[in-house]
XYZ file of C-alpha atoms in Angstrom:
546
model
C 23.221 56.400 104.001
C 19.952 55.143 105.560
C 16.203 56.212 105.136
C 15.281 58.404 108.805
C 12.463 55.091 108.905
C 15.567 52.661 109.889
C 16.683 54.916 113.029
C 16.618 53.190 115.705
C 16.568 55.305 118.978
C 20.052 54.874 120.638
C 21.168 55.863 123.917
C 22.781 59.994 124.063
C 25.449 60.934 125.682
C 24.033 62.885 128.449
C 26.074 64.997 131.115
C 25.909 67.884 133.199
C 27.850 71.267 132.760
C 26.918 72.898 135.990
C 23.335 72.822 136.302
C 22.598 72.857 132.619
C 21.805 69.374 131.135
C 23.655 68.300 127.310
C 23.946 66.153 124.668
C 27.513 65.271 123.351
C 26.572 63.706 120.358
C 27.644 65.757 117.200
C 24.551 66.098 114.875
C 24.588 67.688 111.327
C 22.357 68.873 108.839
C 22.318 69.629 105.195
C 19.825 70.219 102.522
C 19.609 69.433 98.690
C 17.403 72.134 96.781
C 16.650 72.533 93.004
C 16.440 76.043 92.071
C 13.847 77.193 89.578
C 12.209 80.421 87.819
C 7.905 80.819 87.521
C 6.595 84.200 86.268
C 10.298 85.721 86.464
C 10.322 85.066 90.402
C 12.842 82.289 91.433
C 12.271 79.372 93.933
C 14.125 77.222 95.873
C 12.825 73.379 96.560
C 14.454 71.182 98.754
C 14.174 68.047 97.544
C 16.310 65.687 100.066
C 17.764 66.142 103.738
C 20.932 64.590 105.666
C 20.885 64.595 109.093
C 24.023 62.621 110.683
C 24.169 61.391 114.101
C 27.621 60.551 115.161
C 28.931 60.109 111.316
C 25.609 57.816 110.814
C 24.366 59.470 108.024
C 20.102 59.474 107.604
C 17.969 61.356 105.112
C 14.477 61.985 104.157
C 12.798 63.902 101.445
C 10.368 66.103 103.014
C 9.485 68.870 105.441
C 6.817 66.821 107.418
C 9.504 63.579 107.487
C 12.372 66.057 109.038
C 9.892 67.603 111.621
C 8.649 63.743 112.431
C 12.260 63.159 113.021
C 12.857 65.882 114.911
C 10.378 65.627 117.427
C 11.227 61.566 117.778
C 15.546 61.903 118.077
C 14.922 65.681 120.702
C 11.865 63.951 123.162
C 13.917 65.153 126.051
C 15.152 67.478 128.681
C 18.982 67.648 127.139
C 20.226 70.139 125.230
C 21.561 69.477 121.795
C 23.321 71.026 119.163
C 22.702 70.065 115.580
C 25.519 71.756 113.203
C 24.701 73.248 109.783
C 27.122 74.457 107.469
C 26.372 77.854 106.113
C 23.165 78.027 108.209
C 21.809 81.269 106.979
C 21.472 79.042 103.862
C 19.329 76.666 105.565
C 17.227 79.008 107.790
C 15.437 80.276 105.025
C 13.674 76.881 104.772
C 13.178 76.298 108.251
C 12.505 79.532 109.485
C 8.900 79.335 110.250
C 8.854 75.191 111.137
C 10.674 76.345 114.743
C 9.169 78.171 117.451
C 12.494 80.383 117.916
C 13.641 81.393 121.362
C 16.593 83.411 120.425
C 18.429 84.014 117.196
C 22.159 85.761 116.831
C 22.374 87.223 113.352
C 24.359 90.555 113.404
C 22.948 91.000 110.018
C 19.487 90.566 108.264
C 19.330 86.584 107.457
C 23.459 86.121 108.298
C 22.578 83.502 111.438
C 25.239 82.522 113.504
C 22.748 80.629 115.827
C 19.059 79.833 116.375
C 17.726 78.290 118.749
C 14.061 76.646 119.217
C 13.401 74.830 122.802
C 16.501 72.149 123.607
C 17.397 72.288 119.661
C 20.572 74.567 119.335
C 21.459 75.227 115.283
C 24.879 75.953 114.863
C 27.023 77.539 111.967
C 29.819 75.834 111.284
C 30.815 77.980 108.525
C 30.817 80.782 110.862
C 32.969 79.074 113.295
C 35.731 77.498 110.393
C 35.291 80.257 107.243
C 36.028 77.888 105.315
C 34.010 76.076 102.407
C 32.868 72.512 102.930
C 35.503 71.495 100.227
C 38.207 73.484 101.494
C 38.200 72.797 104.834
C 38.117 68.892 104.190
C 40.869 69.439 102.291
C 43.077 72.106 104.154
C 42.519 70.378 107.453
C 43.549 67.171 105.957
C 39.771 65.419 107.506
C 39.369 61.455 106.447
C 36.401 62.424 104.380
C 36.497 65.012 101.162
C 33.460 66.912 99.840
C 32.102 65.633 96.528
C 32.290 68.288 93.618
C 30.891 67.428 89.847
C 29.642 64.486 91.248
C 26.117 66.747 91.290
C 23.698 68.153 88.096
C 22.851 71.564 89.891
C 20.658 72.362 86.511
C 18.808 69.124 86.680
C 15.324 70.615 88.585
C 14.235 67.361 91.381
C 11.215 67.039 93.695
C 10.488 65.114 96.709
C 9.496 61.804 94.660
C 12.400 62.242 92.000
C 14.486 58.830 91.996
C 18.096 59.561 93.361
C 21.062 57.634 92.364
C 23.755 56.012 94.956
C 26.237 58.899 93.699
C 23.567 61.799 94.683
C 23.282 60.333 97.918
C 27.002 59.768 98.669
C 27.299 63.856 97.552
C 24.958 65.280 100.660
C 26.322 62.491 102.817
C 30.083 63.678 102.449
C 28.432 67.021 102.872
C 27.645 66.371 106.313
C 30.527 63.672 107.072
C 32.994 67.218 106.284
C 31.509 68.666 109.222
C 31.095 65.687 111.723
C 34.679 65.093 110.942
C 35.760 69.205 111.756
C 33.284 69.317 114.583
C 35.293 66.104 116.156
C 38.291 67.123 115.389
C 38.015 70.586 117.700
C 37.312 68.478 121.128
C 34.514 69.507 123.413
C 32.174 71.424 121.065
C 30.121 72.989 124.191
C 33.433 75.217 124.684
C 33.406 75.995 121.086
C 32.626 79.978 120.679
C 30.240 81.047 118.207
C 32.320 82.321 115.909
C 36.132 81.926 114.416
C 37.598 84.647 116.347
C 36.546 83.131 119.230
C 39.146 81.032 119.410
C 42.029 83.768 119.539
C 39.822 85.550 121.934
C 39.857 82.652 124.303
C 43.802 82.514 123.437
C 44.550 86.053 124.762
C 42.651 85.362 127.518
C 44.611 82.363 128.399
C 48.010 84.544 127.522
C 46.982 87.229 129.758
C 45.355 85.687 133.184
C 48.128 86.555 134.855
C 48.127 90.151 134.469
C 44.488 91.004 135.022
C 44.873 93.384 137.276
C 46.929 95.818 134.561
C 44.479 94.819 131.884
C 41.608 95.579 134.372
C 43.041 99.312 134.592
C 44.570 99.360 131.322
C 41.036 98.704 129.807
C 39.093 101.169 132.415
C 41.462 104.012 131.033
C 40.512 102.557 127.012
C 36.646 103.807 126.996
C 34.859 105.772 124.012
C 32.599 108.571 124.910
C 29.296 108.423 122.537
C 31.157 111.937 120.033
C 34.327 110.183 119.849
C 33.017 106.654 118.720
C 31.235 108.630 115.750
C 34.241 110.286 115.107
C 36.360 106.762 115.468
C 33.762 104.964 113.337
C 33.235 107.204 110.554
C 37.482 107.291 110.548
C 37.492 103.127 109.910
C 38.708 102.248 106.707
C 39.368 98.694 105.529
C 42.555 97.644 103.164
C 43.134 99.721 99.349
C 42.223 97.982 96.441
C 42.701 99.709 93.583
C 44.949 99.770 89.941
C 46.582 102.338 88.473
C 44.431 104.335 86.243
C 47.106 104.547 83.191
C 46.866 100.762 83.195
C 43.758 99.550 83.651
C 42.213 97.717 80.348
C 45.570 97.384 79.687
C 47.586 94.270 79.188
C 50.816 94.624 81.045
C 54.305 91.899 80.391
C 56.595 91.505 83.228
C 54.624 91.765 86.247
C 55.531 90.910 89.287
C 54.006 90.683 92.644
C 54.959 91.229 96.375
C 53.263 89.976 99.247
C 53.628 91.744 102.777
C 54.309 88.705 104.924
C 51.362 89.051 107.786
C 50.832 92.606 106.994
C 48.146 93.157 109.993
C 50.178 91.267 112.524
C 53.371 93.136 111.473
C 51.761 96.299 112.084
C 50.332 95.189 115.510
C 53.639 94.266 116.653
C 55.801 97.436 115.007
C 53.748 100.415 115.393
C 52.470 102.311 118.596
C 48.736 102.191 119.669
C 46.846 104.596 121.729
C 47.222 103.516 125.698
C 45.417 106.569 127.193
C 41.631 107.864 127.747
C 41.192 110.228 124.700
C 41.542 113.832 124.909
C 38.965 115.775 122.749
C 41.373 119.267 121.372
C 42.210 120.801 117.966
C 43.989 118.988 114.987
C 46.773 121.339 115.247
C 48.005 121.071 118.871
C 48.259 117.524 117.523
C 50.395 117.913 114.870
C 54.062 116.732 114.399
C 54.071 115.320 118.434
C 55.612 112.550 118.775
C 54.202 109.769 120.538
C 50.714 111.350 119.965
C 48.235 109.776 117.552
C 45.068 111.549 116.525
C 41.514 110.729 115.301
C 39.807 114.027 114.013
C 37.963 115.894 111.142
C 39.356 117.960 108.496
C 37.735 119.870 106.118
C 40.016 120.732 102.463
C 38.992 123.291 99.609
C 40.767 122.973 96.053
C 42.239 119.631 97.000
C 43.938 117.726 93.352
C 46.373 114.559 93.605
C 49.785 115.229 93.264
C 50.870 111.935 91.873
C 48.804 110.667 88.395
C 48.816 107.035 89.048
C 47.043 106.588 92.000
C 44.568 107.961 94.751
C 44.385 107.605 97.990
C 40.899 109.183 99.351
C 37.885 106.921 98.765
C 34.797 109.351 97.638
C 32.313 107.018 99.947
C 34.672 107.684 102.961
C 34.045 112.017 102.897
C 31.463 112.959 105.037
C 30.881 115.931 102.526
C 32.031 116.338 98.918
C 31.514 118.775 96.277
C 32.895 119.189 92.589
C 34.861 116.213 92.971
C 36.590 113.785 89.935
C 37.094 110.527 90.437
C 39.251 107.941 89.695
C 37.033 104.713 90.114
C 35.719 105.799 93.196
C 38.813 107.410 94.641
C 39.058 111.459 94.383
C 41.352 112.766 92.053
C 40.120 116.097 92.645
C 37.324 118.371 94.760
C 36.772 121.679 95.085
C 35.529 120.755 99.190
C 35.705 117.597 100.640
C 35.621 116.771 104.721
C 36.522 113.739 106.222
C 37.036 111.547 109.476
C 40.829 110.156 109.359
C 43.829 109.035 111.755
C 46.936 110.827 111.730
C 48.490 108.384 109.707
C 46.201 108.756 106.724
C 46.578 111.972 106.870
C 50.445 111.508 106.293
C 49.869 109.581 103.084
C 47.462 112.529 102.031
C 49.875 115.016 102.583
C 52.233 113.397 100.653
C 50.375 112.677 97.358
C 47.617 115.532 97.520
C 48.062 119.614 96.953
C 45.626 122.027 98.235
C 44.382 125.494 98.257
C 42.984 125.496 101.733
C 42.672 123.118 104.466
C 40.802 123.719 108.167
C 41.405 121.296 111.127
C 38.446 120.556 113.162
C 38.234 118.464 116.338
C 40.176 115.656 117.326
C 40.584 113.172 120.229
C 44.508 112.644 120.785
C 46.264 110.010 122.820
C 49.470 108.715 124.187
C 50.862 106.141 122.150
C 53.036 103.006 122.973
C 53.436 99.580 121.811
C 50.764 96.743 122.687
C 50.939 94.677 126.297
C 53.714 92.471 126.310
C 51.479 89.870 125.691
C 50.470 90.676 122.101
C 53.888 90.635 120.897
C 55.215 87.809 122.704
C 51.884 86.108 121.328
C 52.052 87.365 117.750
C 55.973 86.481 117.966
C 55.219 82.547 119.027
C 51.840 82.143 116.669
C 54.422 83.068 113.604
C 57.369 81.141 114.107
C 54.913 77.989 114.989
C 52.402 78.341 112.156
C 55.784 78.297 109.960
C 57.569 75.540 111.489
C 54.116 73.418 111.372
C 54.166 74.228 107.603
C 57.741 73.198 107.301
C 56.900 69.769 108.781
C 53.718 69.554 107.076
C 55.045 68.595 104.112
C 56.434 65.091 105.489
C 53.798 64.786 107.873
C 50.415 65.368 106.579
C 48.856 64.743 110.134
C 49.987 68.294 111.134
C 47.601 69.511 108.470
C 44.544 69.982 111.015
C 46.864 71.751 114.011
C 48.664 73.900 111.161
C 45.067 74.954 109.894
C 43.935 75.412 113.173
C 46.748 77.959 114.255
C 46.635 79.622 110.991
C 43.174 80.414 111.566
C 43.703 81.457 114.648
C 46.421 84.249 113.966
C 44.718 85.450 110.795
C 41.743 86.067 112.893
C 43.743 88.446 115.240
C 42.826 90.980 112.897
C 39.390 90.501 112.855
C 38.875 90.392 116.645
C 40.674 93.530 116.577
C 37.983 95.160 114.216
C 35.204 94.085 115.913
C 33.071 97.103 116.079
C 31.387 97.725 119.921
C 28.094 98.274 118.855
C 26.128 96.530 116.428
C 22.570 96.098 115.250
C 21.156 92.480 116.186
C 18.244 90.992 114.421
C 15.762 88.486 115.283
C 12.931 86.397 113.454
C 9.640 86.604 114.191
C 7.685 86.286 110.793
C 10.322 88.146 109.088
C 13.410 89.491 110.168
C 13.555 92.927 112.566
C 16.172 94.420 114.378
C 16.618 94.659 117.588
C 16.425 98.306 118.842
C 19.080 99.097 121.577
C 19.810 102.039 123.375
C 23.596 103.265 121.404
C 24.954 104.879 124.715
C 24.174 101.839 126.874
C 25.818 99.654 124.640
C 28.783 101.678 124.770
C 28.422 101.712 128.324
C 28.120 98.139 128.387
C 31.400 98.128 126.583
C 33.759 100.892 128.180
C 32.072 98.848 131.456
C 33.275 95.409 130.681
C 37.155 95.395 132.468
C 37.479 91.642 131.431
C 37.754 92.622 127.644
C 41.599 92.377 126.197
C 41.836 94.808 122.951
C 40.313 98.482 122.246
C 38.544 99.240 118.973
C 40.291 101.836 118.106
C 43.879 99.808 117.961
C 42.325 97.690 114.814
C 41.423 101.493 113.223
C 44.958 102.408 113.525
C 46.081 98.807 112.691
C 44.626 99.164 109.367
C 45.802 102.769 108.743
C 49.223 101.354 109.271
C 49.000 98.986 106.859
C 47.425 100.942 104.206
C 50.733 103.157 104.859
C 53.155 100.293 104.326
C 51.231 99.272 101.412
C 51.081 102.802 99.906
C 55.366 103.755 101.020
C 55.791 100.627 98.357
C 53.326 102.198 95.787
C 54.981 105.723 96.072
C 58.847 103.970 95.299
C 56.812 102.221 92.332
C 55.794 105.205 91.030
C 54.275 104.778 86.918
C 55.663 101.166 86.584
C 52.736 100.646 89.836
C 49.929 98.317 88.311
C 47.514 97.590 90.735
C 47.450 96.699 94.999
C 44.936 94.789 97.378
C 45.436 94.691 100.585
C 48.454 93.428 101.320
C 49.918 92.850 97.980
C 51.158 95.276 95.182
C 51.760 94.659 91.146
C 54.683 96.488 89.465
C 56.690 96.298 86.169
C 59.613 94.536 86.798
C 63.208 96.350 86.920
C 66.295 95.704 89.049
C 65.996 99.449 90.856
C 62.223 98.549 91.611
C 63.884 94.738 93.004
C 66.969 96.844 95.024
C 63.989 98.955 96.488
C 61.823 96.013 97.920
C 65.136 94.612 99.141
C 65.972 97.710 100.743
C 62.817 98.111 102.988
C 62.402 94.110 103.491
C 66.015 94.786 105.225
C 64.689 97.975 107.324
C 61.633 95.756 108.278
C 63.878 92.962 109.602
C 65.962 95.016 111.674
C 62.788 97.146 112.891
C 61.409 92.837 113.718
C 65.308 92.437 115.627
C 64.578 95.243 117.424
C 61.331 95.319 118.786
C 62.005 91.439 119.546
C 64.894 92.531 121.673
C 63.251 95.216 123.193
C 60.646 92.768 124.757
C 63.207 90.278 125.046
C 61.796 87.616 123.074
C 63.733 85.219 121.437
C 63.665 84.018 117.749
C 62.984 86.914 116.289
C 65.025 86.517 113.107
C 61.312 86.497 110.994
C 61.012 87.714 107.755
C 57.615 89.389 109.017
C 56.362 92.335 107.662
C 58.467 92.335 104.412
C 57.338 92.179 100.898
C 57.745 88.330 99.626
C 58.703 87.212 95.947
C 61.232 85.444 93.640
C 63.539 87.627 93.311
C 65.691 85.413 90.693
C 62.427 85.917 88.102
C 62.279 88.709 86.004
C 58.856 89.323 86.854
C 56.697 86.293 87.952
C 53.764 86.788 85.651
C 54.151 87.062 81.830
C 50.815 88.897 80.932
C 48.626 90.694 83.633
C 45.425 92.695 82.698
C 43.236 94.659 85.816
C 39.704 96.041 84.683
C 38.819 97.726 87.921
């Protein structure tokens, strides 16, 4: 690692992408701070900077040095992107050294970008998710992040002799991302963000059929009432433990995995695939092929089961005279809440009542996803499993299996991705960006080139909380505790026949839906719950608090 005073200015790699002029030269940066407390108010100090050009790692050990730098290495017309890994991190100390044209942040100090003239920072932590050590290690990259190898306690300035080891710590630091950053090809077709790259996959997947997505998608619009409604009806995965044994040390656990619970559901359930119709709850009810987003309003309500809840208290638009059960209502004298027709089947299920009124809803036709989807979701599984088969003899594959695995998990999250959302911007502190709410959602019932609909990740996630909860129901007292996609019972051979007996109504619901689009291989243990079933429970002692 070299002092920035040995740089010698070396010739970019300048070309044109249409009119717009770039650098292709990867650049990184990363900071060393000591962290300290004065008058019960706590500072941060860098102390060093890396800054590597190519893999050529330089550093320096003070604001005025970097901006010297800087200004020498970006004299010219070019654009350039210097990447930064967690760069919210970073922007705190550079925030007001930059004359900032534009900053994305969809949060308050969560940047994605910044940019200042022909200087582009770039998160790379935003693009991968992955920490600086995991991703050197999961993508198998020819460099490893140093960890212990650094006294985060010992408090360093500017002038504080460094050792050979502290320098080789931020240099791996930014040889981690060099090496990921190479590794993905042309970094000016990056996106922004991780689920850009599954975006730009369904794209790809469904060029040929533009035309149907073009009408499919004018047809998939939310009107400004029925994106409240749709919004305040989100809810992410359960998380919770059963009340009777929390605090509790429990022997003979064991715990099931739902095998890609959010794909599963994306390919197995019906979606809505028709412009919303605003009507009451209770012409609703029962249809088949209908699926409903409304309001319903419930006096007296109490849990019929003991060992779990379903509604989250923070989730009611209205409450009164409730109990709780860590957040979750075990009772209420009113409640009213936003929900899909599918929660509303779990709640009928496992709650009583003395009086319940429907309110409004927006129904639609159901069917399964474009062809697309589960031709897509079909392929990314069986390869992301047959890379991690040949993984193990082949640690090259570790980067592509990574890669794909990212990619499908973030199907999901693309799904989610909520039309309308606050921006924020810098400018001597951070303020957000004030939009007009019913032109955004104009923007976005507008824009015929996008692929998915908000409201199929709402009803992707109801469908999984469903699977998650059927298993939770046949668990009954011996249920410990569930997140997300996983559930912890007391072992017994009827609870081991009973994950055995839906895993075997999930595969044949997988055979059929495969044959139904007429894709082959689809034989995939998708969907089902995943454990050793030859262990008599696969963890001796567990213990929940929450």
């Amino acid at each position: 690692m070299k002092h920035f005073s040995e740089y010698i200015q070396r010739e970019k790699k300048i070309r044109k992408i249409g009119k717009r002029i770039v650098d292709d030269i990867i650049y990184t940066f990363d900071i060393e701070v000591s962290n300290l407390e004065i008058g019960g108010s706590k500072y941060g100090i860098m102390y060093i900077w890396g800054f590597s050009i190519d893999g050529v790692c330089y550093y320096g050990r003070t604001w005025e040095e970097f901006s010297i730098f800087i200004k020498e290495l970006f004299n010219d017309d070019a654009d350039h992107i210097i990447w930064v890994h967690n760069l919210s991190y970073e922007f705190q100390f550079i925030a007001k050294r930059f004359e900032w044209n534009r900053i994305l942040s969809r949060k308050s100090r969560d940047v994605i970008e910044a940019v200042a003239g022909n200087i582009i920072f770039r998160c790379s932590y935003q693009l991968s998710g992955k920490s600086l050590k995991d991703l050197a290690i999961e993508y198998g990259l020819d460099v490893t992040k140093k960890t212990g190898d650094l006294d985060y306690k010992k408090v360093r300035g500017s002038k504080t002799p460094l050792s050979s080891k502290e320098l080789k710590y931020l240099e791996n630091d930014n040889l981690v991302i060099y090496e990921y950053i190479k590794s993905l090809g042309d970094m000016w077709k990056l996106p922004t963000t991780k689920t850009g790259f599954i975006r730009k996959k369904i794209v790809e997947e469904t060029q040929k059929n533009y035309s149907y997505y073009k009408a499919l998608m004018s047809l998939l619009i939310l009107r400004p009432d029925e994106y409240k409604l749709v919004n305040n009806a989100f809810a992410g995965g359960f998380t919770h433990a059963n009340i009777y044994k929390v605090c509790e040390i429990i022997p003979n656990v064991c715990c099931c995995d739902i095998n890609s619970s959010y794909p599963y559901a994306l390919i197995s359930e019906k979606y809505p695939m028709s412009k919303g119709i605003c009507c009451k709850i209770e012409e609703c009810l029962n249809k088949k092929n209908i699926l409903w987003v409304g309001i319903i309003e419930i006096y007296g309500i109490e849990s019929s089961i003991d060992y779990e809840n379903y509604i989250s208290k923070s989730r009611c638009l209205a409450v009164r005279g409730c109990k709780t059960n860590n957040g979750r209502i075990m009772s209420a004298d009113y409640l009213m809440i936003a929900l899909t027709n599918v929660d509303f089947d779990i709640i009928r299920k496992t709650y009583t009542w003395e009086h319940i009124v429907y309110g409004k809803c927006y129904c639609y036709k159901s069917n399964y996803l474009p062809i697309e989807y589960i031709k897509m979701i079909f392929q990314m599984y069986n390869e992301k499993n047959e890379l991690k088969k040949r993984m193990k003899q082949d640690e090259s594959l570790k980067f592509e299996y990574q890669l794909l695995k990212g990619m499908y998990n973030s199907i999901y999250g693309m799904m989610v991705t909520n039309p309308i959302h606050t921006m924020y911007t810098y400018n001597d502190g951070w303020h957000a960006i004030e939009k007009d709410f019913e032109e955004e959602l104009n923007i976005y019932n507008n824009n015929f080139k996008r692929r998915n609909f908000y409201l199929w990740g709402v009803f992707c996630c109801a469908y999984a909380r469903r699977n998650l909860w059927n298993m939770i129901l046949n668990m009954k007292d011996d249920y410990c505790y569930s997140d997300t996609d996983s559930i912890y019972f007391e072992y017994s051979d009827e609870h081991v026949k009973q994950v055995e007996k839906y895993n075997k109504k999930v595969s044949q619901h997988v055979k059929d839906i495969a044959k139904y689009f007429h894709i082959e291989n689809g034989d995939i243990d998708i969907g089902q719950f995943s454990f050793d079933l030859n262990e008599r429970g696969d963890i001796d002692r567990f213990f929940s608090k929450h």
